[in-house]
Amino acid sequence: AQSVTQLGSHVSVSEGALVLLRCNYSSSVPPYLFWYVQYPNQGLQLLLKYTSAATLVKGINGFEAEFKKSETSFHLTKPSAHMSDAAEYFCAVSDPSYYGGSQGNLIFGKGTKLSVKP
Amino acid sequence: NAGVTQTPKFQVLKTGQSMTLQCAQDMNHNSMYWYRQDPGMGLRLIYYSASEGTTDKGEVPNGYNVSRLNKREFSLRLESAAPSQTSVYFCASSAIGSYNSPLHFGNGTRLTVT
């Protein structure tokens, strides 16, 4: 099965600064990739997903991610951080061989907590 | 629009007690999932139900059972709770399957086993 590595369990940026959250996956075949965000005491919600249509994917709240096959990466960026971006972010990869083929097969990274300083 | 509703929000159990976590979705989704979230571990799949009438084990099924009661409801049962089951439990649903469609999550059940 594939794996997902998120570099940095905690990232702190100043308001207005660039946000860069790193995600690398292990696969020789381009997978489907996702970024989810979790605000305190809430469930996860989808930020964006890569499904091979375009390497640069735009999501909600000004976030975007670029799929780089050569680097097996899918880093999440936002040009200017806002206080409301403080949350935990999860990268996830789909793997048809992970428990049931096409169903229930998202493998999540361990998450990166983003703090935004005023 | 409720989405995915989980009950209860919080629960404290003693070792050996049993309980059922309830989950219901109103989006007419076919697939439903139970995950657990532990600090520094991300989310791990416990069980899933690809469609009404089917259930399958995920990555960490030991100590749990599930029931897909109908298309809307998917419950998770702990028969004999253990401290290792202290966690936050999330129910999720998707239209087709997470490979092709995003997961919609509930707000979680925070379970402590003493």
PDB file of C-alpha atoms in Angstrom:
ATOM      1  CA  ALA A   1       0.000   0.000   0.000  1.00  0.00           C
ATOM      2  CA  GLN A   2       1.010   3.564  -0.483  1.00  0.00           C
ATOM      3  CA  SER A   3       2.128   5.885   2.269  1.00  0.00           C
ATOM      4  CA  VAL A   4       1.919   9.613   2.849  1.00  0.00           C
ATOM      5  CA  THR A   5       4.527  11.703   4.621  1.00  0.00           C
ATOM      6  CA  GLN A   6       3.805  15.177   5.868  1.00  0.00           C
ATOM      7  CA  LEU A   7       6.980  17.031   6.804  1.00  0.00           C
ATOM      8  CA  GLY A   8       6.557  19.009   9.990  1.00  0.00           C
ATOM      9  CA  SER A   9       3.890  18.254  12.548  1.00  0.00           C
ATOM     10  CA  HIS A  10       3.687  21.974  13.408  1.00  0.00           C
ATOM     11  CA  VAL A  11       4.168  24.983  11.149  1.00  0.00           C
ATOM     12  CA  SER A  12       3.950  28.561  12.352  1.00  0.00           C
ATOM     13  CA  VAL A  13       3.658  31.585  10.052  1.00  0.00           C
ATOM     14  CA  SER A  14       2.872  35.252  10.485  1.00  0.00           C
ATOM     15  CA  GLU A  15      -0.362  36.680   9.181  1.00  0.00           C
ATOM     16  CA  GLY A  16       0.162  37.687   5.560  1.00  0.00           C
ATOM     17  CA  ALA A  17       3.091  35.319   5.033  1.00  0.00           C
ATOM     18  CA  LEU A  18       3.282  32.423   2.604  1.00  0.00           C
ATOM     19  CA  VAL A  19       1.891  29.114   3.796  1.00  0.00           C
ATOM     20  CA  LEU A  20       3.698  25.969   2.600  1.00  0.00           C
ATOM     21  CA  LEU A  21       2.684  22.567   3.911  1.00  0.00           C
ATOM     22  CA  ARG A  22       4.602  19.620   2.529  1.00  0.00           C
ATOM     23  CA  CYS A  23       3.274  16.249   1.456  1.00  0.00           C
ATOM     24  CA  ASN A  24       5.103  13.391  -0.241  1.00  0.00           C
ATOM     25  CA  TYR A  25       3.593  10.106  -1.304  1.00  0.00           C
ATOM     26  CA  SER A  26       5.139   6.785  -2.227  1.00  0.00           C
ATOM     27  CA  SER A  27       3.966   5.414  -5.507  1.00  0.00           C
ATOM     28  CA  SER A  28       5.247   4.593  -8.950  1.00  0.00           C
ATOM     29  CA  VAL A  29       1.790   5.237 -10.341  1.00  0.00           C
ATOM     30  CA  PRO A  30       0.227   8.708  -9.984  1.00  0.00           C
ATOM     31  CA  PRO A  31      -2.545   8.360  -7.448  1.00  0.00           C
ATOM     32  CA  TYR A  32      -5.497  10.533  -6.530  1.00  0.00           C
ATOM     33  CA  LEU A  33      -4.376  13.028  -3.887  1.00  0.00           C
ATOM     34  CA  PHE A  34      -6.349  15.108  -1.436  1.00  0.00           C
ATOM     35  CA  TRP A  35      -5.868  17.826   1.142  1.00  0.00           C
ATOM     36  CA  TYR A  36      -8.321  18.042   4.027  1.00  0.00           C
ATOM     37  CA  VAL A  37      -8.545  20.667   6.766  1.00  0.00           C
ATOM     38  CA  GLN A  38      -9.738  20.162  10.316  1.00  0.00           C
ATOM     39  CA  TYR A  39     -10.759  23.119  12.443  1.00  0.00           C
ATOM     40  CA  PRO A  40     -10.838  22.667  16.240  1.00  0.00           C
ATOM     41  CA  ASN A  41     -13.533  20.298  17.448  1.00  0.00           C
ATOM     42  CA  GLN A  42     -14.776  19.619  13.937  1.00  0.00           C
ATOM     43  CA  GLY A  43     -14.534  16.896  11.370  1.00  0.00           C
ATOM     44  CA  LEU A  44     -12.359  17.085   8.283  1.00  0.00           C
ATOM     45  CA  GLN A  45     -13.468  18.924   5.184  1.00  0.00           C
ATOM     46  CA  LEU A  46     -12.072  18.723   1.690  1.00  0.00           C
ATOM     47  CA  LEU A  47      -9.779  21.564   0.591  1.00  0.00           C
ATOM     48  CA  LEU A  48      -8.849  20.255  -2.837  1.00  0.00           C
ATOM     49  CA  LYS A  49      -8.125  17.113  -4.797  1.00  0.00           C
ATOM     50  CA  TYR A  50      -5.873  16.051  -7.648  1.00  0.00           C
ATOM     51  CA  THR A  51      -7.333  13.619 -10.121  1.00  0.00           C
ATOM     52  CA  SER A  52      -4.875  13.985 -13.031  1.00  0.00           C
ATOM     53  CA  ALA A  53      -6.794  16.653 -14.946  1.00  0.00           C
ATOM     54  CA  ALA A  54      -4.299  19.415 -14.090  1.00  0.00           C
ATOM     55  CA  THR A  55      -1.112  19.484 -12.044  1.00  0.00           C
ATOM     56  CA  LEU A  56      -1.982  22.764 -10.318  1.00  0.00           C
ATOM     57  CA  VAL A  57      -5.145  22.380  -8.308  1.00  0.00           C
ATOM     58  CA  LYS A  58      -7.056  25.251  -6.760  1.00  0.00           C
ATOM     59  CA  GLY A  59      -9.132  24.720  -3.669  1.00  0.00           C
ATOM     60  CA  ILE A  60     -11.260  26.650  -1.258  1.00  0.00           C
ATOM     61  CA  ASN A  61     -10.120  29.603   0.865  1.00  0.00           C
ATOM     62  CA  GLY A  62      -7.299  30.538  -1.529  1.00  0.00           C
ATOM     63  CA  PHE A  63      -5.317  27.317  -1.145  1.00  0.00           C
ATOM     64  CA  GLU A  64      -3.712  25.495  -4.033  1.00  0.00           C
ATOM     65  CA  ALA A  65      -1.474  22.489  -4.486  1.00  0.00           C
ATOM     66  CA  GLU A  66       0.851  21.373  -7.231  1.00  0.00           C
ATOM     67  CA  PHE A  67       1.314  17.756  -8.198  1.00  0.00           C
ATOM     68  CA  LYS A  68       4.960  17.016  -9.093  1.00  0.00           C
ATOM     69  CA  LYS A  69       5.421  13.490 -10.307  1.00  0.00           C
ATOM     70  CA  SER A  70       9.218  13.704 -10.431  1.00  0.00           C
ATOM     71  CA  GLU A  71       9.310  14.651  -6.757  1.00  0.00           C
ATOM     72  CA  THR A  72       6.295  12.525  -5.695  1.00  0.00           C
ATOM     73  CA  SER A  73       5.026  15.622  -3.950  1.00  0.00           C
ATOM     74  CA  PHE A  74       1.732  17.438  -3.513  1.00  0.00           C
ATOM     75  CA  HIS A  75       2.575  20.482  -1.404  1.00  0.00           C
ATOM     76  CA  LEU A  76      -0.163  22.850  -0.237  1.00  0.00           C
ATOM     77  CA  THR A  77       0.359  26.605  -0.515  1.00  0.00           C
ATOM     78  CA  LYS A  78      -1.439  29.860   0.146  1.00  0.00           C
ATOM     79  CA  PRO A  79       0.174  33.187  -0.759  1.00  0.00           C
ATOM     80  CA  SER A  80      -1.011  35.104   2.314  1.00  0.00           C
ATOM     81  CA  ALA A  81      -1.973  33.484   5.596  1.00  0.00           C
ATOM     82  CA  HIS A  82      -5.026  34.616   7.515  1.00  0.00           C
ATOM     83  CA  MET A  83      -5.765  34.035  11.169  1.00  0.00           C
ATOM     84  CA  SER A  84      -8.726  31.891  10.167  1.00  0.00           C
ATOM     85  CA  ASP A  85      -6.346  29.442   8.439  1.00  0.00           C
ATOM     86  CA  ALA A  86      -5.156  28.122  11.802  1.00  0.00           C
ATOM     87  CA  ALA A  87      -6.139  24.462  11.731  1.00  0.00           C
ATOM     88  CA  GLU A  88      -4.742  21.003  11.161  1.00  0.00           C
ATOM     89  CA  TYR A  89      -4.167  19.935   7.573  1.00  0.00           C
ATOM     90  CA  PHE A  90      -4.114  16.377   6.309  1.00  0.00           C
ATOM     91  CA  CYS A  91      -2.761  15.072   3.046  1.00  0.00           C
ATOM     92  CA  ALA A  92      -4.365  11.855   1.824  1.00  0.00           C
ATOM     93  CA  VAL A  93      -3.767   9.469  -1.046  1.00  0.00           C
ATOM     94  CA  SER A  94      -6.058   6.926  -2.597  1.00  0.00           C
ATOM     95  CA  ASP A  95      -4.870   3.422  -3.160  1.00  0.00           C
ATOM     96  CA  PRO A  96      -7.114   0.876  -4.838  1.00  0.00           C
ATOM     97  CA  SER A  97      -5.240  -1.923  -3.088  1.00  0.00           C
ATOM     98  CA  TYR A  98      -5.903  -0.523   0.381  1.00  0.00           C
ATOM     99  CA  TYR A  99      -8.798  -2.364   1.962  1.00  0.00           C
ATOM    100  CA  GLY A 100     -11.405  -3.046  -0.601  1.00  0.00           C
ATOM    101  CA  GLY A 101     -10.263  -1.678  -3.893  1.00  0.00           C
ATOM    102  CA  SER A 102     -12.107   1.436  -4.855  1.00  0.00           C
ATOM    103  CA  GLN A 103     -13.959   1.812  -1.575  1.00  0.00           C
ATOM    104  CA  GLY A 104     -12.741   3.171   1.728  1.00  0.00           C
ATOM    105  CA  ASN A 105      -9.215   3.495   0.544  1.00  0.00           C
ATOM    106  CA  LEU A 106      -7.944   6.907   1.622  1.00  0.00           C
ATOM    107  CA  ILE A 107      -4.610   6.762   3.431  1.00  0.00           C
ATOM    108  CA  PHE A 108      -4.060   9.847   5.562  1.00  0.00           C
ATOM    109  CA  GLY A 109      -0.826  11.512   6.585  1.00  0.00           C
ATOM    110  CA  LYS A 110      -0.281  12.306  10.231  1.00  0.00           C
ATOM    111  CA  GLY A 111      -1.278  15.918   9.862  1.00  0.00           C
ATOM    112  CA  THR A 112       0.354  19.343  10.145  1.00  0.00           C
ATOM    113  CA  LYS A 113      -0.942  21.906  12.608  1.00  0.00           C
ATOM    114  CA  LEU A 114      -0.763  25.406  11.211  1.00  0.00           C
ATOM    115  CA  SER A 115      -0.496  28.329  13.609  1.00  0.00           C
ATOM    116  CA  VAL A 116      -0.875  31.904  12.376  1.00  0.00           C
ATOM    117  CA  LYS A 117       0.694  34.684  14.425  1.00  0.00           C
ATOM    118  CA  PRO A 118      -0.773  38.192  14.316  1.00  0.00           C
TER     119      PRO A 118
ATOM    120  CA  ASN B   1     -28.563  20.659   5.790  1.00  0.00           C
ATOM    121  CA  ALA B   2     -27.226  18.357   8.524  1.00  0.00           C
ATOM    122  CA  GLY B   3     -24.735  16.289   6.487  1.00  0.00           C
ATOM    123  CA  VAL B   4     -23.193  13.624   8.746  1.00  0.00           C
ATOM    124  CA  THR B   5     -24.458  13.518  12.325  1.00  0.00           C
ATOM    125  CA  GLN B   6     -22.693  11.607  15.076  1.00  0.00           C
ATOM    126  CA  THR B   7     -23.943  10.868  18.570  1.00  0.00           C
ATOM    127  CA  PRO B   8     -22.854  11.162  21.283  1.00  0.00           C
ATOM    128  CA  LYS B   9     -20.296  13.974  21.110  1.00  0.00           C
ATOM    129  CA  PHE B  10     -18.507  12.858  24.268  1.00  0.00           C
ATOM    130  CA  GLN B  11     -18.440   9.603  26.221  1.00  0.00           C
ATOM    131  CA  VAL B  12     -16.506   8.220  29.162  1.00  0.00           C
ATOM    132  CA  LEU B  13     -16.475   4.455  29.666  1.00  0.00           C
ATOM    133  CA  LYS B  14     -14.900   2.137  32.158  1.00  0.00           C
ATOM    134  CA  THR B  15     -12.800  -0.750  30.947  1.00  0.00           C
ATOM    135  CA  GLY B  16     -15.056  -3.622  29.913  1.00  0.00           C
ATOM    136  CA  GLN B  17     -18.171  -1.545  29.290  1.00  0.00           C
ATOM    137  CA  SER B  18     -19.858  -1.564  25.921  1.00  0.00           C
ATOM    138  CA  MET B  19     -21.359   1.198  23.823  1.00  0.00           C
ATOM    139  CA  THR B  20     -22.557   2.016  20.340  1.00  0.00           C
ATOM    140  CA  LEU B  21     -21.597   5.111  18.399  1.00  0.00           C
ATOM    141  CA  GLN B  22     -24.319   6.280  16.060  1.00  0.00           C
ATOM    142  CA  CYS B  23     -23.885   7.898  12.665  1.00  0.00           C
ATOM    143  CA  ALA B  24     -26.454   9.101  10.157  1.00  0.00           C
ATOM    144  CA  GLN B  25     -26.116  10.949   6.851  1.00  0.00           C
ATOM    145  CA  ASP B  26     -28.788  12.743   4.872  1.00  0.00           C
ATOM    146  CA  MET B  27     -26.937  13.097   1.548  1.00  0.00           C
ATOM    147  CA  ASN B  28     -28.130   9.802   0.048  1.00  0.00           C
ATOM    148  CA  HIS B  29     -24.530   8.563  -0.023  1.00  0.00           C
ATOM    149  CA  ASN B  30     -23.799   4.938  -0.755  1.00  0.00           C
ATOM    150  CA  SER B  31     -20.562   4.537   1.180  1.00  0.00           C
ATOM    151  CA  MET B  32     -19.920   5.117   4.872  1.00  0.00           C
ATOM    152  CA  TYR B  33     -16.802   4.840   7.000  1.00  0.00           C
ATOM    153  CA  TRP B  34     -15.566   4.834  10.567  1.00  0.00           C
ATOM    154  CA  TYR B  35     -12.142   6.295  11.340  1.00  0.00           C
ATOM    155  CA  ARG B  36     -10.282   6.851  14.566  1.00  0.00           C
ATOM    156  CA  GLN B  37      -7.957   9.791  15.102  1.00  0.00           C
ATOM    157  CA  ASP B  38      -5.109   9.651  17.577  1.00  0.00           C
ATOM    158  CA  PRO B  39      -2.493  12.368  18.197  1.00  0.00           C
ATOM    159  CA  GLY B  40       0.364  12.107  15.734  1.00  0.00           C
ATOM    160  CA  MET B  41      -1.255   9.153  13.944  1.00  0.00           C
ATOM    161  CA  GLY B  42      -3.567  10.796  11.445  1.00  0.00           C
ATOM    162  CA  LEU B  43      -6.799   8.974  10.702  1.00  0.00           C
ATOM    163  CA  ARG B  44      -6.998   5.211  10.494  1.00  0.00           C
ATOM    164  CA  LEU B  45      -9.845   3.314   8.912  1.00  0.00           C
ATOM    165  CA  ILE B  46     -11.697   0.963  11.262  1.00  0.00           C
ATOM    166  CA  TYR B  47     -14.555  -0.337   9.096  1.00  0.00           C
ATOM    167  CA  TYR B  48     -16.372   0.764   6.010  1.00  0.00           C
ATOM    168  CA  SER B  49     -19.563  -0.004   4.162  1.00  0.00           C
ATOM    169  CA  ALA B  50     -19.402   0.333   0.399  1.00  0.00           C
ATOM    170  CA  SER B  51     -23.175   0.090   0.091  1.00  0.00           C
ATOM    171  CA  GLU B  52     -26.223  -0.815   2.103  1.00  0.00           C
ATOM    172  CA  GLY B  53     -25.955  -4.412   3.273  1.00  0.00           C
ATOM    173  CA  THR B  54     -22.169  -4.703   3.072  1.00  0.00           C
ATOM    174  CA  THR B  55     -19.434  -4.022   5.595  1.00  0.00           C
ATOM    175  CA  ASP B  56     -15.693  -4.659   5.491  1.00  0.00           C
ATOM    176  CA  LYS B  57     -12.731  -4.374   7.803  1.00  0.00           C
ATOM    177  CA  GLY B  58     -10.290  -1.516   7.517  1.00  0.00           C
ATOM    178  CA  GLU B  59      -6.837  -1.082   8.956  1.00  0.00           C
ATOM    179  CA  VAL B  60      -7.676  -1.338  12.680  1.00  0.00           C
ATOM    180  CA  PRO B  61     -10.881  -3.410  13.145  1.00  0.00           C
ATOM    181  CA  ASN B  62      -9.980  -5.378  16.281  1.00  0.00           C
ATOM    182  CA  GLY B  63     -12.295  -4.670  19.197  1.00  0.00           C
ATOM    183  CA  TYR B  64     -15.023  -3.139  17.035  1.00  0.00           C
ATOM    184  CA  ASN B  65     -18.139  -4.232  15.200  1.00  0.00           C
ATOM    185  CA  VAL B  66     -20.342  -2.307  12.804  1.00  0.00           C
ATOM    186  CA  SER B  67     -23.864  -2.389  11.484  1.00  0.00           C
ATOM    187  CA  ARG B  68     -25.151  -0.737   8.329  1.00  0.00           C
ATOM    188  CA  LEU B  69     -28.708  -0.426   9.501  1.00  0.00           C
ATOM    189  CA  ASN B  70     -29.978   1.158   6.276  1.00  0.00           C
ATOM    190  CA  LYS B  71     -28.618   3.524   3.662  1.00  0.00           C
ATOM    191  CA  ARG B  72     -28.549   6.438   6.125  1.00  0.00           C
ATOM    192  CA  GLU B  73     -27.177   4.841   9.273  1.00  0.00           C
ATOM    193  CA  PHE B  74     -23.873   3.156  10.148  1.00  0.00           C
ATOM    194  CA  SER B  75     -23.129   2.329  13.772  1.00  0.00           C
ATOM    195  CA  LEU B  76     -19.891   1.324  15.497  1.00  0.00           C
ATOM    196  CA  ARG B  77     -19.980  -0.895  18.572  1.00  0.00           C
ATOM    197  CA  LEU B  78     -17.351  -1.455  21.209  1.00  0.00           C
ATOM    198  CA  GLU B  79     -18.231  -4.719  22.946  1.00  0.00           C
ATOM    199  CA  SER B  80     -15.668  -4.502  25.763  1.00  0.00           C
ATOM    200  CA  ALA B  81     -13.933  -1.151  25.869  1.00  0.00           C
ATOM    201  CA  ALA B  82     -10.196  -0.943  26.539  1.00  0.00           C
ATOM    202  CA  PRO B  83      -8.028   2.089  27.356  1.00  0.00           C
ATOM    203  CA  SER B  84      -6.352   1.681  23.946  1.00  0.00           C
ATOM    204  CA  GLN B  85      -9.680   2.608  22.391  1.00  0.00           C
ATOM    205  CA  THR B  86      -9.515   6.098  23.874  1.00  0.00           C
ATOM    206  CA  SER B  87      -9.672   8.208  20.740  1.00  0.00           C
ATOM    207  CA  VAL B  88     -11.732  10.543  18.615  1.00  0.00           C
ATOM    208  CA  TYR B  89     -14.015   8.622  16.287  1.00  0.00           C
ATOM    209  CA  PHE B  90     -15.182  10.057  12.992  1.00  0.00           C
ATOM    210  CA  CYS B  91     -17.902   8.816  10.743  1.00  0.00           C
ATOM    211  CA  ALA B  92     -17.741   9.786   7.084  1.00  0.00           C
ATOM    212  CA  SER B  93     -19.717   9.189   3.945  1.00  0.00           C
ATOM    213  CA  SER B  94     -19.160   9.506   0.216  1.00  0.00           C
ATOM    214  CA  ALA B  95     -21.342   9.283  -2.854  1.00  0.00           C
ATOM    215  CA  ILE B  96     -19.512   6.542  -4.730  1.00  0.00           C
ATOM    216  CA  GLY B  97     -16.376   5.677  -2.821  1.00  0.00           C
ATOM    217  CA  SER B  98     -13.504   7.791  -1.624  1.00  0.00           C
ATOM    218  CA  TYR B  99     -11.455   6.931  -4.689  1.00  0.00           C
ATOM    219  CA  ASN B 100     -13.720   9.063  -6.826  1.00  0.00           C
ATOM    220  CA  SER B 101     -15.578  11.363  -4.493  1.00  0.00           C
ATOM    221  CA  PRO B 102     -14.656  13.287  -1.376  1.00  0.00           C
ATOM    222  CA  LEU B 103     -15.411  12.150   2.131  1.00  0.00           C
ATOM    223  CA  HIS B 104     -17.890  14.146   4.217  1.00  0.00           C
ATOM    224  CA  PHE B 105     -17.124  13.917   7.913  1.00  0.00           C
ATOM    225  CA  GLY B 106     -19.165  14.251  11.065  1.00  0.00           C
ATOM    226  CA  ASN B 107     -17.867  16.308  13.981  1.00  0.00           C
ATOM    227  CA  GLY B 108     -16.587  13.304  15.894  1.00  0.00           C
ATOM    228  CA  THR B 109     -17.180  11.430  19.140  1.00  0.00           C
ATOM    229  CA  ARG B 110     -14.562  11.915  21.821  1.00  0.00           C
ATOM    230  CA  LEU B 111     -14.291   8.665  23.773  1.00  0.00           C
ATOM    231  CA  THR B 112     -12.288   8.144  26.948  1.00  0.00           C
ATOM    232  CA  VAL B 113     -11.890   4.682  28.434  1.00  0.00           C
ATOM    233  CA  THR B 114     -10.615   4.583  32.013  1.00  0.00           C
TER     234      THR B 114
END
